[in-house]
Each structure stands twice: as structure tokens, then as C-alpha cells.
Tab-separated table of C-alpha atoms and ligand atoms in Angstrom:
chain	number	residue	atom	x	y	z
A	1	MET	CA	-31.157	-46.488	3.907
A	2	SER	CA	-33.305	-43.508	2.906
A	3	ASP	CA	-32.500	-40.252	1.082
A	4	ASP	CA	-30.450	-38.946	3.939
A	5	LYS	CA	-28.065	-41.884	3.673
A	6	PHE	CA	-25.150	-39.513	3.182
A	7	THR	CA	-25.890	-37.802	6.539
A	8	LYS	CA	-25.653	-41.196	8.260
A	9	ILE	CA	-22.380	-41.879	6.440
A	10	ALA	CA	-21.178	-38.430	7.521
A	11	GLU	CA	-22.002	-39.361	11.128
A	12	ILE	CA	-19.937	-42.543	10.824
A	13	ILE	CA	-16.978	-40.572	9.471
A	14	GLU	CA	-17.362	-37.955	12.207
A	15	GLN	CA	-17.314	-40.710	14.849
A	16	LYS	CA	-14.062	-41.988	13.358
A	17	ILE	CA	-12.593	-38.457	13.622
A	18	ASN	CA	-13.803	-38.020	17.202
A	19	SER	CA	-12.455	-41.381	18.296
A	20	GLY	CA	-9.028	-40.616	16.838
A	21	GLU	CA	-9.267	-43.356	14.202
A	22	TYR	CA	-8.969	-40.608	11.570
A	23	LEU	CA	-6.352	-38.187	12.918
A	24	PRO	CA	-6.171	-34.436	12.213
A	25	ASN	CA	-4.410	-33.787	8.889
A	26	SER	CA	-4.694	-37.438	7.847
A	27	LYS	CA	-5.893	-38.231	4.364
A	28	LEU	CA	-9.295	-39.876	4.057
A	29	PRO	CA	-9.893	-42.883	1.804
A	30	THR	CA	-10.941	-42.192	-1.781
A	31	HIS	CA	-14.684	-42.086	-2.511
A	32	ARG	CA	-14.480	-45.489	-4.120
A	33	ALA	CA	-12.513	-47.151	-1.279
A	34	LEU	CA	-14.811	-45.840	1.445
A	35	ALA	CA	-17.901	-46.674	-0.638
A	36	ASP	CA	-16.713	-50.286	-0.830
A	37	GLU	CA	-15.979	-50.365	2.912
A	38	LEU	CA	-19.359	-48.882	3.895
A	39	LYS	CA	-21.323	-50.690	1.185
A	40	THR	CA	-22.568	-47.574	-0.559
A	41	THR	CA	-21.834	-45.573	-3.702
A	42	PRO	CA	-18.983	-43.113	-4.376
A	43	ALA	CA	-21.596	-40.379	-4.979
A	44	THR	CA	-22.971	-40.843	-1.440
A	45	ILE	CA	-19.460	-40.617	0.003
A	46	ALA	CA	-18.844	-37.437	-2.018
A	47	LYS	CA	-22.019	-35.901	-0.530
A	48	ALA	CA	-20.973	-36.943	2.991
A	49	TYR	CA	-17.506	-35.404	2.508
A	50	LYS	CA	-19.117	-32.212	1.225
A	51	LEU	CA	-21.403	-32.027	4.273
A	52	LEU	CA	-18.471	-32.514	6.645
A	53	SER	CA	-16.452	-29.870	4.781
A	54	GLU	CA	-19.340	-27.441	5.313
A	55	ARG	CA	-19.327	-28.335	9.011
A	56	GLY	CA	-15.596	-27.550	9.166
A	57	ARG	CA	-14.425	-31.111	9.841
A	58	LEU	CA	-12.749	-31.831	6.483
A	59	ASP	CA	-10.716	-29.969	3.853
A	60	SER	CA	-10.476	-30.972	0.191
A	61	PHE	CA	-7.467	-30.032	-1.911
A	62	VAL	CA	-7.660	-30.356	-5.687
A	63	GLY	CA	-5.389	-33.178	-6.833
A	64	ARG	CA	-4.430	-34.196	-3.264
A	65	GLY	CA	-7.635	-35.531	-1.760
A	66	THR	CA	-9.687	-34.966	1.384
A	67	PHE	CA	-8.113	-34.456	4.815
A	68	VAL	CA	-9.320	-34.249	8.395
A	69	ARG	CA	-9.178	-30.562	9.220
A	70	ALA	CA	-6.436	-29.599	11.645
A	71	HIS	CA	-7.632	-27.944	14.801
A	72	THR	CA	-8.617	-24.298	14.735
A	73	GLU	CA	-9.804	-24.433	18.328
A	74	LEU	CA	-7.114	-22.439	20.104
A	75	GLY	CA	-8.358	-23.496	23.502
A	76	GLN	CA	-7.139	-26.997	22.687
A	77	ALA	CA	-3.734	-25.920	21.348
A	78	ILE	CA	-2.834	-24.128	24.529
A	79	GLN	CA	-3.894	-25.975	27.607
A	80	ALA	CA	-4.256	-23.170	30.084
A	81	PRO	CA	-5.260	-24.637	33.440
A	82	ASN	CA	-2.121	-24.639	35.498
A	83	ASP	CA	-3.300	-27.718	37.292
A	84	GLU	CA	-0.515	-28.997	39.524
A	85	LYS	CA	-1.322	-32.524	38.452
A	86	TYR	CA	0.202	-31.772	35.031
A	87	PHE	CA	3.661	-30.808	33.893
A	88	ASN	CA	2.437	-28.020	31.635
A	89	PHE	CA	4.812	-27.492	28.696
A	90	SER	CA	2.051	-26.141	26.459
A	91	LEU	CA	1.988	-22.410	27.254
A	92	LEU	CA	4.362	-19.959	25.589
A	93	GLN	CA	4.566	-17.438	28.374
A	94	PRO	CA	7.317	-16.030	30.590
A	95	CYS	CA	8.287	-17.618	33.920
A	96	LEU	CA	5.603	-15.649	35.681
A	97	ASP	CA	6.638	-16.153	39.325
A	98	VAL	CA	9.452	-13.615	38.996
A	99	ASN	CA	7.221	-11.072	37.226
A	100	VAL	CA	4.504	-10.875	39.877
A	101	ALA	CA	6.280	-8.373	42.184
A	102	PRO	CA	7.316	-5.841	39.484
A	103	LEU	CA	3.857	-6.075	37.940
A	104	LYS	CA	2.145	-5.378	41.276
A	105	LYS	CA	4.374	-2.349	41.735
A	106	ALA	CA	3.606	-1.064	38.234
A	107	TYR	CA	-0.150	-1.331	38.811
A	108	GLN	CA	0.201	0.446	42.185
A	109	GLN	CA	2.112	3.254	40.449
A	110	ALA	CA	-0.514	3.275	37.707
A	111	ALA	CA	-3.333	3.697	40.238
A	112	GLU	CA	-1.574	6.804	41.559
A	113	GLN	CA	-1.849	8.286	38.060
A	114	PHE	CA	-5.586	7.827	37.702
A	115	SER	CA	-7.294	11.097	36.786
A	116	ALA	CA	-10.514	12.095	35.040
A	117	VAL	CA	-8.643	12.130	31.713
A	118	ALA	CA	-6.942	8.781	32.345
A	119	ILE	CA	-10.198	6.967	33.050
A	120	GLY	CA	-12.199	8.497	30.183
A	121	TYR	CA	-12.649	7.866	26.446
A	122	VAL	CA	-9.671	8.724	24.239
A	123	GLU	CA	-9.128	9.766	20.600
A	124	GLY	CA	-7.481	7.214	18.258
A	125	SER	CA	-6.249	3.893	19.632
A	126	GLY	CA	-5.209	5.389	22.998
A	127	HIS	CA	-3.223	8.104	24.784
A	128	GLU	CA	-0.202	9.585	23.051
A	129	ALA	CA	2.105	8.832	26.017
A	130	HIS	CA	1.106	5.156	25.789
A	131	ARG	CA	1.797	5.057	22.053
A	132	GLU	CA	5.172	6.686	22.759
A	133	ALA	CA	5.871	3.880	25.238
A	134	GLY	CA	5.093	1.370	22.466
A	135	VAL	CA	7.572	3.172	20.219
A	136	MET	CA	10.238	2.897	22.948
A	137	TRP	CA	9.552	-0.800	23.499
A	138	ALA	CA	9.883	-1.772	19.825
A	139	LYS	CA	12.852	0.568	19.217
A	140	GLU	CA	14.839	-1.111	21.996
A	141	TYR	CA	14.773	-4.341	19.953
A	142	GLY	CA	15.589	-2.793	16.567
A	143	LEU	CA	12.490	-1.163	15.011
A	144	LEU	CA	13.176	2.197	13.353
A	145	GLY	CA	10.762	4.904	12.264
A	146	GLY	CA	8.067	4.376	14.903
A	147	ASN	CA	6.370	7.467	16.304
A	148	SER	CA	3.196	8.244	18.178
A	149	SER	CA	1.252	8.887	14.973
A	150	ASN	CA	2.061	5.600	13.174
A	151	THR	CA	1.878	3.404	16.305
A	152	LEU	CA	-1.410	1.896	17.526
A	153	LEU	CA	-2.385	0.181	20.767
A	154	THR	CA	-4.063	-3.224	20.746
A	155	ASN	CA	-5.232	-5.892	23.184
A	156	GLY	CA	-2.094	-7.966	22.651
A	157	ALA	CA	-0.629	-9.434	19.476
A	158	GLN	CA	-3.587	-11.707	18.695
A	159	HIS	CA	-5.879	-8.676	18.503
A	160	ALA	CA	-3.287	-6.900	16.332
A	161	LEU	CA	-3.232	-9.854	13.905
A	162	SER	CA	-7.011	-10.038	13.732
A	163	LEU	CA	-7.331	-6.274	13.285
A	164	ILE	CA	-4.877	-6.138	10.382
A	165	ILE	CA	-6.261	-9.264	8.669
A	166	HIS	CA	-9.826	-7.930	8.889
A	167	SER	CA	-8.971	-4.415	7.781
A	168	MET	CA	-6.482	-5.136	4.989
A	169	THR	CA	-8.075	-8.216	3.360
A	170	ARG	CA	-11.566	-9.243	2.194
A	171	PRO	CA	-13.358	-12.626	2.416
A	172	GLY	CA	-11.914	-14.972	-0.207
A	173	ASP	CA	-8.544	-13.159	-0.359
A	174	THR	CA	-5.375	-15.209	-0.169
A	175	ILE	CA	-2.900	-14.849	2.678
A	176	LEU	CA	0.568	-16.418	2.498
A	177	VAL	CA	1.683	-17.967	5.786
A	178	GLU	CA	4.629	-20.055	6.957
A	179	ALA	CA	4.014	-23.779	6.326
A	180	LEU	CA	4.194	-24.265	10.086
A	181	THR	CA	2.762	-21.260	11.839
A	182	TYR	CA	1.235	-19.882	15.021
A	183	PRO	CA	-2.292	-21.428	15.201
A	184	GLY	CA	-3.817	-18.057	16.147
A	185	ILE	CA	-3.172	-16.948	12.564
A	186	LEU	CA	-4.843	-20.052	11.097
A	187	ALA	CA	-7.819	-19.594	13.424
A	188	ILE	CA	-8.408	-15.973	12.341
A	189	ALA	CA	-8.090	-16.841	8.647
A	190	SER	CA	-10.407	-19.826	8.972
A	191	LEU	CA	-13.124	-17.922	10.881
A	192	ALA	CA	-12.846	-14.904	8.576
A	193	GLY	CA	-13.058	-16.966	5.364
A	194	ARG	CA	-9.592	-16.007	4.088
A	195	GLN	CA	-7.668	-18.625	2.084
A	196	VAL	CA	-4.239	-19.502	3.422
A	197	VAL	CA	-1.442	-20.741	1.198
A	198	SER	CA	1.678	-22.103	2.834
A	199	VAL	CA	5.228	-21.025	2.060
A	200	ALA	CA	8.186	-23.329	2.765
A	201	LEU	CA	10.429	-22.801	5.780
A	202	ASP	CA	14.062	-23.631	6.449
A	203	GLU	CA	16.284	-23.103	9.494
A	204	GLN	CA	16.028	-19.330	8.921
A	205	GLY	CA	12.253	-19.308	8.543
A	206	LEU	CA	10.338	-18.212	5.431
A	207	CYS	CA	12.208	-19.147	2.212
A	208	PRO	CA	12.512	-16.296	-0.306
A	209	ASP	CA	12.378	-18.647	-3.330
A	210	SER	CA	9.173	-20.237	-2.150
A	211	LEU	CA	7.756	-16.807	-1.252
A	212	GLN	CA	8.592	-15.480	-4.710
A	213	ALA	CA	6.867	-18.436	-6.398
A	214	ALA	CA	3.768	-18.094	-4.190
A	215	LEU	CA	3.555	-14.326	-4.802
A	216	VAL	CA	3.517	-14.944	-8.541
A	217	GLU	CA	1.172	-17.934	-8.475
A	218	HIS	CA	-1.397	-16.822	-5.879
A	219	ASP	CA	-1.427	-13.023	-6.062
A	220	PRO	CA	-2.026	-12.717	-2.297
A	221	THR	CA	-3.212	-9.602	-0.474
A	222	LEU	CA	-1.103	-10.246	2.594
A	223	VAL	CA	1.946	-12.191	3.801
A	224	ILE	CA	2.451	-13.056	7.492
A	225	VAL	CA	5.828	-13.880	8.982
A	226	VAL	CA	7.281	-14.435	12.461
A	227	PRO	CA	10.965	-13.622	11.915
A	228	ASN	CA	12.433	-14.183	15.385
A	229	HIS	CA	12.192	-17.435	17.375
A	230	GLN	CA	9.419	-18.524	15.070
A	231	ASN	CA	6.447	-20.275	16.605
A	232	PRO	CA	6.642	-23.299	16.390
A	233	THR	CA	9.972	-24.088	14.672
A	234	GLY	CA	12.143	-21.604	16.598
A	235	ALA	CA	13.723	-20.470	13.290
A	236	LEU	CA	15.727	-17.264	13.518
A	237	MET	CA	16.140	-15.031	10.445
A	238	SER	CA	19.456	-13.482	9.482
A	239	GLN	CA	19.530	-9.879	8.368
A	240	ALA	CA	20.301	-10.997	4.810
A	241	ARG	CA	17.129	-13.128	4.810
A	242	LYS	CA	15.067	-10.244	6.178
A	243	LYS	CA	16.369	-7.987	3.420
A	244	ALA	CA	15.565	-10.618	0.776
A	245	ILE	CA	11.984	-10.845	2.036
A	246	ALA	CA	11.651	-7.052	2.241
A	247	HIS	CA	12.858	-6.853	-1.362
A	248	LEU	CA	10.079	-9.211	-2.525
A	249	ILE	CA	7.448	-7.355	-0.495
A	250	ASN	CA	8.497	-4.006	-2.003
A	251	GLN	CA	8.717	-5.452	-5.499
A	252	HIS	CA	5.266	-7.087	-5.366
A	253	GLN	CA	3.702	-4.243	-3.357
A	254	VAL	CA	1.941	-6.678	-1.057
A	255	TRP	CA	1.057	-6.111	2.620
A	256	LEU	CA	3.238	-7.815	5.208
A	257	ILE	CA	2.487	-8.545	8.849
A	258	GLU	CA	5.742	-8.964	10.732
A	259	ASP	CA	4.736	-10.546	14.043
A	260	ASP	CA	7.830	-9.726	16.083
A	261	ILE	CA	6.530	-10.688	19.493
A	262	TYR	CA	9.738	-12.614	20.334
A	263	ALA	CA	12.220	-9.872	19.277
A	264	PHE	CA	13.221	-9.229	22.897
A	265	LEU	CA	14.712	-12.744	23.033
A	266	ASN	CA	17.512	-11.826	20.618
A	267	GLU	CA	20.896	-11.466	22.312
A	268	ALA	CA	21.323	-8.046	20.660
A	269	PRO	CA	18.846	-5.772	18.825
A	270	CYS	CA	18.180	-6.974	15.260
A	271	GLU	CA	16.639	-4.877	12.537
A	272	PRO	CA	13.177	-6.168	11.610
A	273	ILE	CA	11.922	-6.576	8.024
A	274	ALA	CA	9.798	-3.461	8.656
A	275	ASN	CA	12.971	-1.332	8.551
A	276	PHE	CA	13.557	-2.430	4.958
A	277	ALA	CA	9.918	-2.380	3.745
A	278	PRO	CA	8.241	0.320	5.865
A	279	ASP	CA	5.596	1.222	3.265
A	280	TYR	CA	4.043	-2.262	3.280
A	281	THR	CA	4.822	-3.673	6.720
A	282	PHE	CA	2.626	-3.810	9.797
A	283	HIS	CA	5.079	-4.529	12.605
A	284	ILE	CA	3.576	-6.142	15.721
A	285	SER	CA	5.129	-6.186	19.186
A	286	ALA	CA	3.586	-6.915	22.593
A	287	LEU	CA	4.382	-7.272	26.289
A	288	SER	CA	2.724	-10.702	26.626
A	289	LYS	CA	5.839	-12.820	26.231
A	290	ALA	CA	8.264	-10.738	28.277
A	291	ILE	CA	6.033	-9.432	31.061
A	292	SER	CA	2.562	-10.935	31.201
A	293	PRO	CA	-0.046	-12.190	28.735
A	294	ALA	CA	-2.697	-10.899	31.154
A	295	MET	CA	-1.729	-7.267	30.464
A	296	ARG	CA	-3.046	-7.585	26.879
A	297	CYS	CA	-0.761	-4.768	25.681
A	298	GLY	CA	0.229	-4.878	22.008
A	299	PHE	CA	1.606	-2.333	19.542
A	300	ILE	CA	1.400	-2.001	15.758
A	301	LYS	CA	3.674	0.233	13.718
A	302	ALA	CA	1.639	0.703	10.529
A	303	PRO	CA	2.364	2.368	7.196
A	304	GLN	CA	1.184	5.941	7.901
A	305	PRO	CA	-1.609	6.004	5.231
A	306	GLN	CA	-3.207	2.908	6.820
A	307	VAL	CA	-3.386	4.270	10.362
A	308	ASN	CA	-6.868	5.757	9.944
A	309	VAL	CA	-8.253	2.506	8.515
A	310	LEU	CA	-6.942	0.570	11.510
A	311	ASN	CA	-8.249	3.169	13.948
A	312	ALA	CA	-11.703	2.929	12.370
A	313	PHE	CA	-11.647	-0.859	12.794
A	314	ILE	CA	-10.509	-0.600	16.410
A	315	ARG	CA	-13.303	1.838	17.158
A	316	SER	CA	-15.995	-0.280	15.535
A	317	ASP	CA	-14.694	-3.409	17.230
A	318	ILE	CA	-13.658	-2.577	20.821
A	319	TRP	CA	-13.653	1.258	20.818
A	320	LEU	CA	-10.188	1.180	22.402
A	321	SER	CA	-7.902	-1.088	24.431
A	322	SER	CA	-8.134	-0.364	28.140
A	323	PRO	CA	-5.930	2.673	28.896
A	324	LEU	CA	-5.638	1.429	32.484
A	325	ASN	CA	-3.378	-1.442	31.418
A	326	PHE	CA	-1.380	0.897	29.223
A	327	ILE	CA	-0.747	3.247	32.181
A	328	ALA	CA	0.957	0.326	33.959
A	329	ALA	CA	2.776	-0.675	30.749
A	330	THR	CA	4.013	2.897	30.305
A	331	CYS	CA	5.294	2.995	33.933
A	332	LEU	CA	7.258	-0.214	33.239
A	333	ILE	CA	8.700	1.009	29.927
A	334	GLU	CA	9.535	4.591	30.925
A	335	SER	CA	11.295	3.401	34.083
A	336	GLN	CA	13.270	0.819	32.010
A	337	GLU	CA	11.877	-1.889	34.296
A	338	ALA	CA	10.232	-3.589	31.292
A	339	PHE	CA	13.630	-4.059	29.625
A	340	ARG	CA	15.164	-5.398	32.840
A	341	ILE	CA	12.328	-7.949	33.188
A	342	ALA	CA	12.726	-8.963	29.528
A	343	ALA	CA	16.467	-9.514	30.088
A	344	VAL	CA	15.758	-11.681	33.147
A	345	GLN	CA	13.339	-13.813	31.109
A	346	ARG	CA	15.902	-14.099	28.307
A	347	ASP	CA	18.455	-15.405	30.842
A	348	ILE	CA	15.980	-17.875	32.320
A	349	ALA	CA	15.234	-19.160	28.801
A	350	LYS	CA	18.953	-19.644	28.174
A	351	ARG	CA	19.377	-21.626	31.380
A	352	ARG	CA	16.261	-23.685	30.615
A	353	ARG	CA	17.625	-24.579	27.167
A	354	GLN	CA	20.809	-25.885	28.797
A	355	ILE	CA	18.843	-27.954	31.308
A	356	ALA	CA	16.703	-29.374	28.508
A	357	ALA	CA	19.817	-30.196	26.459
A	358	ASP	CA	21.162	-32.213	29.413
A	359	ILE	CA	17.933	-34.174	29.911
A	360	LEU	CA	16.226	-34.535	26.515
A	361	THR	CA	18.887	-36.584	24.781
A	362	GLN	CA	16.651	-39.121	23.053
A	363	VAL	CA	16.130	-36.917	19.993
A	364	SER	CA	18.200	-34.066	18.610
A	365	TRP	CA	16.761	-30.555	18.563
A	366	GLN	CA	17.824	-26.930	18.458
A	367	ALA	CA	16.296	-23.936	20.197
A	368	HIS	CA	17.172	-20.278	20.704
A	369	GLY	CA	14.079	-18.936	22.433
A	370	TYR	CA	11.252	-19.962	24.758
A	371	HIS	CA	10.426	-23.281	23.168
A	372	ILE	CA	11.654	-26.461	21.531
A	373	TRP	CA	10.266	-27.890	18.306
A	374	LEU	CA	10.826	-31.480	19.284
A	375	PRO	CA	11.102	-34.145	16.585
A	376	LEU	CA	9.486	-37.402	17.654
A	377	PRO	CA	11.152	-40.794	17.458
A	378	GLN	CA	10.130	-42.874	14.463
A	379	ASP	CA	6.628	-44.348	14.587
A	380	TRP	CA	5.201	-41.603	16.805
A	381	GLN	CA	2.548	-39.358	15.276
A	382	ALA	CA	2.246	-35.987	17.022
A	383	ASP	CA	-1.421	-36.260	18.086
A	384	ARG	CA	-0.952	-39.746	19.475
A	385	PHE	CA	2.168	-38.648	21.335
A	386	THR	CA	0.349	-35.605	22.763
A	387	MET	CA	-2.538	-37.813	23.900
A	388	GLU	CA	-0.220	-40.324	25.535
A	389	ALA	CA	1.837	-37.559	27.175
A	390	LYS	CA	-1.368	-36.137	28.656
A	391	ASN	CA	-2.298	-39.579	30.002
A	392	GLN	CA	1.061	-39.516	31.756
A	393	GLY	CA	0.519	-36.019	33.181
A	394	ILE	CA	2.579	-34.069	30.623
A	395	LEU	CA	1.012	-31.331	28.476
A	396	VAL	CA	2.745	-30.604	25.164
A	397	THR	CA	1.320	-29.086	21.973
A	398	SER	CA	0.848	-31.370	19.004
A	399	GLY	CA	2.606	-30.256	15.832
A	400	SER	CA	-0.639	-30.703	13.914
A	401	TYR	CA	-2.002	-27.424	15.334
A	402	PHE	CA	0.646	-25.526	13.396
A	403	SER	CA	0.314	-27.079	9.972
A	404	ALA	CA	-0.976	-24.659	7.339
A	405	ASP	CA	-1.094	-27.222	4.550
A	406	GLY	CA	-2.382	-30.433	6.068
A	407	GLN	CA	0.999	-32.170	6.280
A	408	VAL	CA	1.065	-34.862	8.968
A	409	ALA	CA	2.999	-33.619	11.984
A	410	ASP	CA	5.931	-35.515	13.466
A	411	HIS	CA	6.928	-32.866	16.038
A	412	VAL	CA	5.514	-31.467	19.251
A	413	ARG	CA	6.132	-28.011	20.699
A	414	LEU	CA	7.497	-27.750	24.177
A	415	SER	CA	7.500	-24.499	26.138
A	416	LEU	CA	10.528	-24.129	28.390
A	417	MET	CA	9.018	-21.376	30.524
A	418	SER	CA	5.495	-22.289	31.574
A	419	ILE	CA	6.592	-24.319	34.616
A	420	SER	CA	7.994	-21.579	36.848
A	421	ASP	CA	9.636	-23.824	39.430
A	422	GLU	CA	12.961	-25.156	38.127
A	423	ALA	CA	12.949	-28.403	40.111
A	424	ARG	CA	9.484	-29.225	38.785
A	425	PHE	CA	10.552	-28.251	35.272
A	426	LYS	CA	13.398	-30.789	35.493
A	427	GLN	CA	11.041	-33.449	36.858
A	428	GLY	CA	8.705	-32.857	33.894
A	429	LEU	CA	11.571	-33.149	31.418
A	430	HIS	CA	12.657	-36.473	32.937
A	431	ALA	CA	9.075	-37.760	32.579
A	432	LEU	CA	9.069	-36.621	28.964
A	433	GLN	CA	12.443	-38.198	28.243
A	434	ALA	CA	11.101	-41.500	29.634
A	435	LEU	CA	8.117	-41.282	27.273
A	436	LEU	CA	10.377	-40.498	24.320
A	437	GLN	CA	12.333	-43.639	25.137
A	438	THR	CA	9.182	-45.763	25.165
A	439	ASN	CA	8.546	-47.771	22.062
A	440	ARG	CA	5.261	-46.519	20.623
A	441	ASN	CA	4.296	-50.046	19.611
A	442	THR	CA	4.258	-51.250	23.207
A	443	LEU	CA	1.633	-48.577	23.988
A	444	PHE	CA	-0.447	-48.819	20.801
A	445	PRO	CA	0.020	-52.222	19.221
A	446	PHE	CA	-2.156	-51.278	16.209
B	513	LIG	C1	3.697	-15.627	17.051
B	513	LIG	C2	2.659	-15.226	18.056
B	513	LIG	N1	1.871	-14.161	17.807
B	513	LIG	C3	0.922	-13.781	18.665
B	513	LIG	C4	0.710	-14.456	19.844
B	513	LIG	C5	-0.380	-13.990	20.774
B	513	LIG	O1	0.129	-13.019	21.661
B	513	LIG	P1	-0.803	-12.162	22.625
B	513	LIG	O2	-0.928	-12.926	23.903
B	513	LIG	O3	-0.049	-10.878	22.806
B	513	LIG	O4	-2.108	-11.951	21.969
B	513	LIG	C6	1.489	-15.578	20.134
B	513	LIG	C7	1.252	-16.360	21.359
B	513	LIG	O5	1.692	-17.468	21.508
B	513	LIG	C8	2.494	-15.963	19.229
B	513	LIG	O6	3.289	-17.010	19.457
């Protein structure tokens, strides 16, 4: 082969990734082993790996080797088409059927409030009354100290995450994230060229000991945590754990994003970490999970000195989130209807967890919120299981989308809420239970 031999080798490796022979997060052979297999030299393999790293297909970790990059394509992690041919357990959203009527009413009420001021440009991130509504929403679930001057409006929580990451960190900075985390965070960091370092989790979420060690070793600019009903593990933090994390944040004077989008699922209001580290914490809440992801209404309570920086970023990026959606959101919050809807969704989630406990008995799992982090029976790898489930008409989310450190996933995430109809939800769970009972080796005898 000619000079560009390494590009041909790179193509061969890429084909192996695309065909599923090399799975996401799996470790690639050493330079020497692959050189022997492909009858070339280790130097050529090294060049091919480098090319594929530049193309975003591989990641190399000093001392650990080269891995197939986990997905950063969010469109694959959540499979949105609500095609009736699938049992769709992949979307973390409320049971939307029951929210349609109150949402219609809120938008009708909102239309009545349209005025020249309402439909025009606005100072800051949006109207004061809408920021006040955001304060009310987050306060209901435990956040203290919010007011209309330290609260900003965003296009949902994903926009809030992106806004804070872009405004508070620079390319090359290190961000500490949970070892298994919401893929939206990994996608922003990857596209923005921020390094992520993973911090260990236990049944209460982020571990203070591991956080302390990572703060010392990596000197990060930012830490990101999902304290309630963590996505994907479902971990729920105690107040003692939140205080321990706040203590480390205050001590190390590092920024914290507390993504508290699932706070409304707690049985009673719980104080967020932000209450104990208000000078460093950006607290995110949103209406997407309780009311509708289509509203795109999110709120940030920021440390007061950072509000202007965030406002400048919002203005340069989107100018402002649509006030028209926030009029409807404010109608729902001021009338208390938003809290009633959230309570209904919380009750549905509770009932769904019971139904799932009765049907999914093949493996043991625990859940408190909208989803289950389902361990797979031995021999199943998460991507293979997800592929096979899809072949059988069941959409679940492979655990590999959530891995911040390239560990091979042996779980899938299952949303309990995305199939609105309960009978169909049960049918889907029975189909899934049947797949869990299938011996992997009878499906893939290789
Ligand atoms: C932890 C977490 N943060 C943010 C989001 C995105 O929320 P939004 O639709 O409000 O952008 C999600 C959605 O799944 C999530 O799980």
C-alpha cells in the first residue's frame, strides 16, 4: 500500500465500529496486536488511531489504551418518534396525555394577555413577572434565596447547561461530572472542547471522597451534579450528602451546576446544594419533566455577580427565550396549576414503579423517579441488548450513552412515563421481561 496506508487502515477500523464489531466504549487492540492482524506496522496503526481520534471516533487515555468513543449524538440516545410500532421506553418525559388539556388552557389564557409589551423585545433574560414565576417554581421544591434579579430564563435545562458551561469555562478547562451522567452534558463538553473527568457515584450519587480527590488532582473550573433522581442511575442524595458536597465546593471555591430538573419528584421539598453553597452554585430547574418538554421553559438561580455574564451570553446567543411560552408558564405557576400537574405526574410515576416491580422480576433494580437503571443479566452488553430490544419493537437507552469515563456499560435506562397508555405500558414491560429471560447466547452465538 502507498503513503496513505494508515487512512486505509483507519477505514477498516471505522467499518468495524460501524458494524458493531468494535462496540462503543470497548478497548481497541494494542498497536502491535492490530499491526500483526492487519499485516502492517505499529507506527501505521498509531497514525490510524490518531486520525480516528481527530475524527471523533476514538479516545485515547494515557496508561489505559484506546477506546471507541461513546456516543455524543443525542438524537440516538433519545429515540423521539412516538411510532406506535415501538414500545418507547427511551424518553424521559411526563405522561403527556394528561397534560394536554391544562396546557391548552394555559396557552388560551396566555393569548388573552398578549399586548404590545408582551410581544416585544425585553431587557435581561425576560420579563420580571416570568422570572418571579421561576422563583416560585423552584422555591416550592426547596430552593431558597431566589429572586427576580438572580433568576434567569432559558430555553429549558439543556440550554441552561450549555449557557453556564460556555460562560463559566474556557476551551481546555476541566469539568468534573458524575461517572454516569446525562448525555446532554457530555455532548456539550465534547463539542465545546472541555475536558471531562469522572467522579465516582454510589446509591446517593456523587461521592464526596472521590470529589475531594478529583478537586485536588484536576483543579477543575466547574463541577456538575444531578442530586435528585439522577439521570441515569436514579440516585437520590440525602441532605447530609448535599451538605458535604456544598462544603467541598465552598472550600475549593469552584463553580457548581446543580441540575435539579427532577426536584419536583421528591415526596416532600428537599433543600438543594445551592442553599448551602449559594456563592458558587448555578441551580437549574425547568418545566420540561413535569409539564412539557415542548414548552422549553428553564430557570437558573445564579450567584448574583455572575448574572450579567450570563445575560450577555444569552443575548449574544439567542437574544432571549420566547416570552410567549413564559406567559403560559407564568399562568400555570401563579394559578398553582403547575404544582397540581407535577403532583399528578409524581403519582403516575409511583404507580408505574409498582407495575414495573410486578412485571420486571428477572433482574433486581431500584427506582424512585421517572426511570429505572436496569442491570442486564450476565453476558448481555448494553449496546447489544438495546439493538436486540429495538429489533423486537422495544426502545430503551443503552447505558453506554451515559458513561463519562469509557467504562463498558452493563445497564440500560428505561423510562416509565413515555408510554402514556397504561395497558400498552404493561404490554411493553412484558415484552421486555421476555427479552431479559432470553439467553443472549441463543441470539448471538459469537
Ligand atoms: C438531568 C437532565 N438535565 C437536563 C435535561 C434536559 O432538559 P430540557 O428538556 O429542559 O432541556 C434532561 C433531560 O432528560 C435531564 O435528564
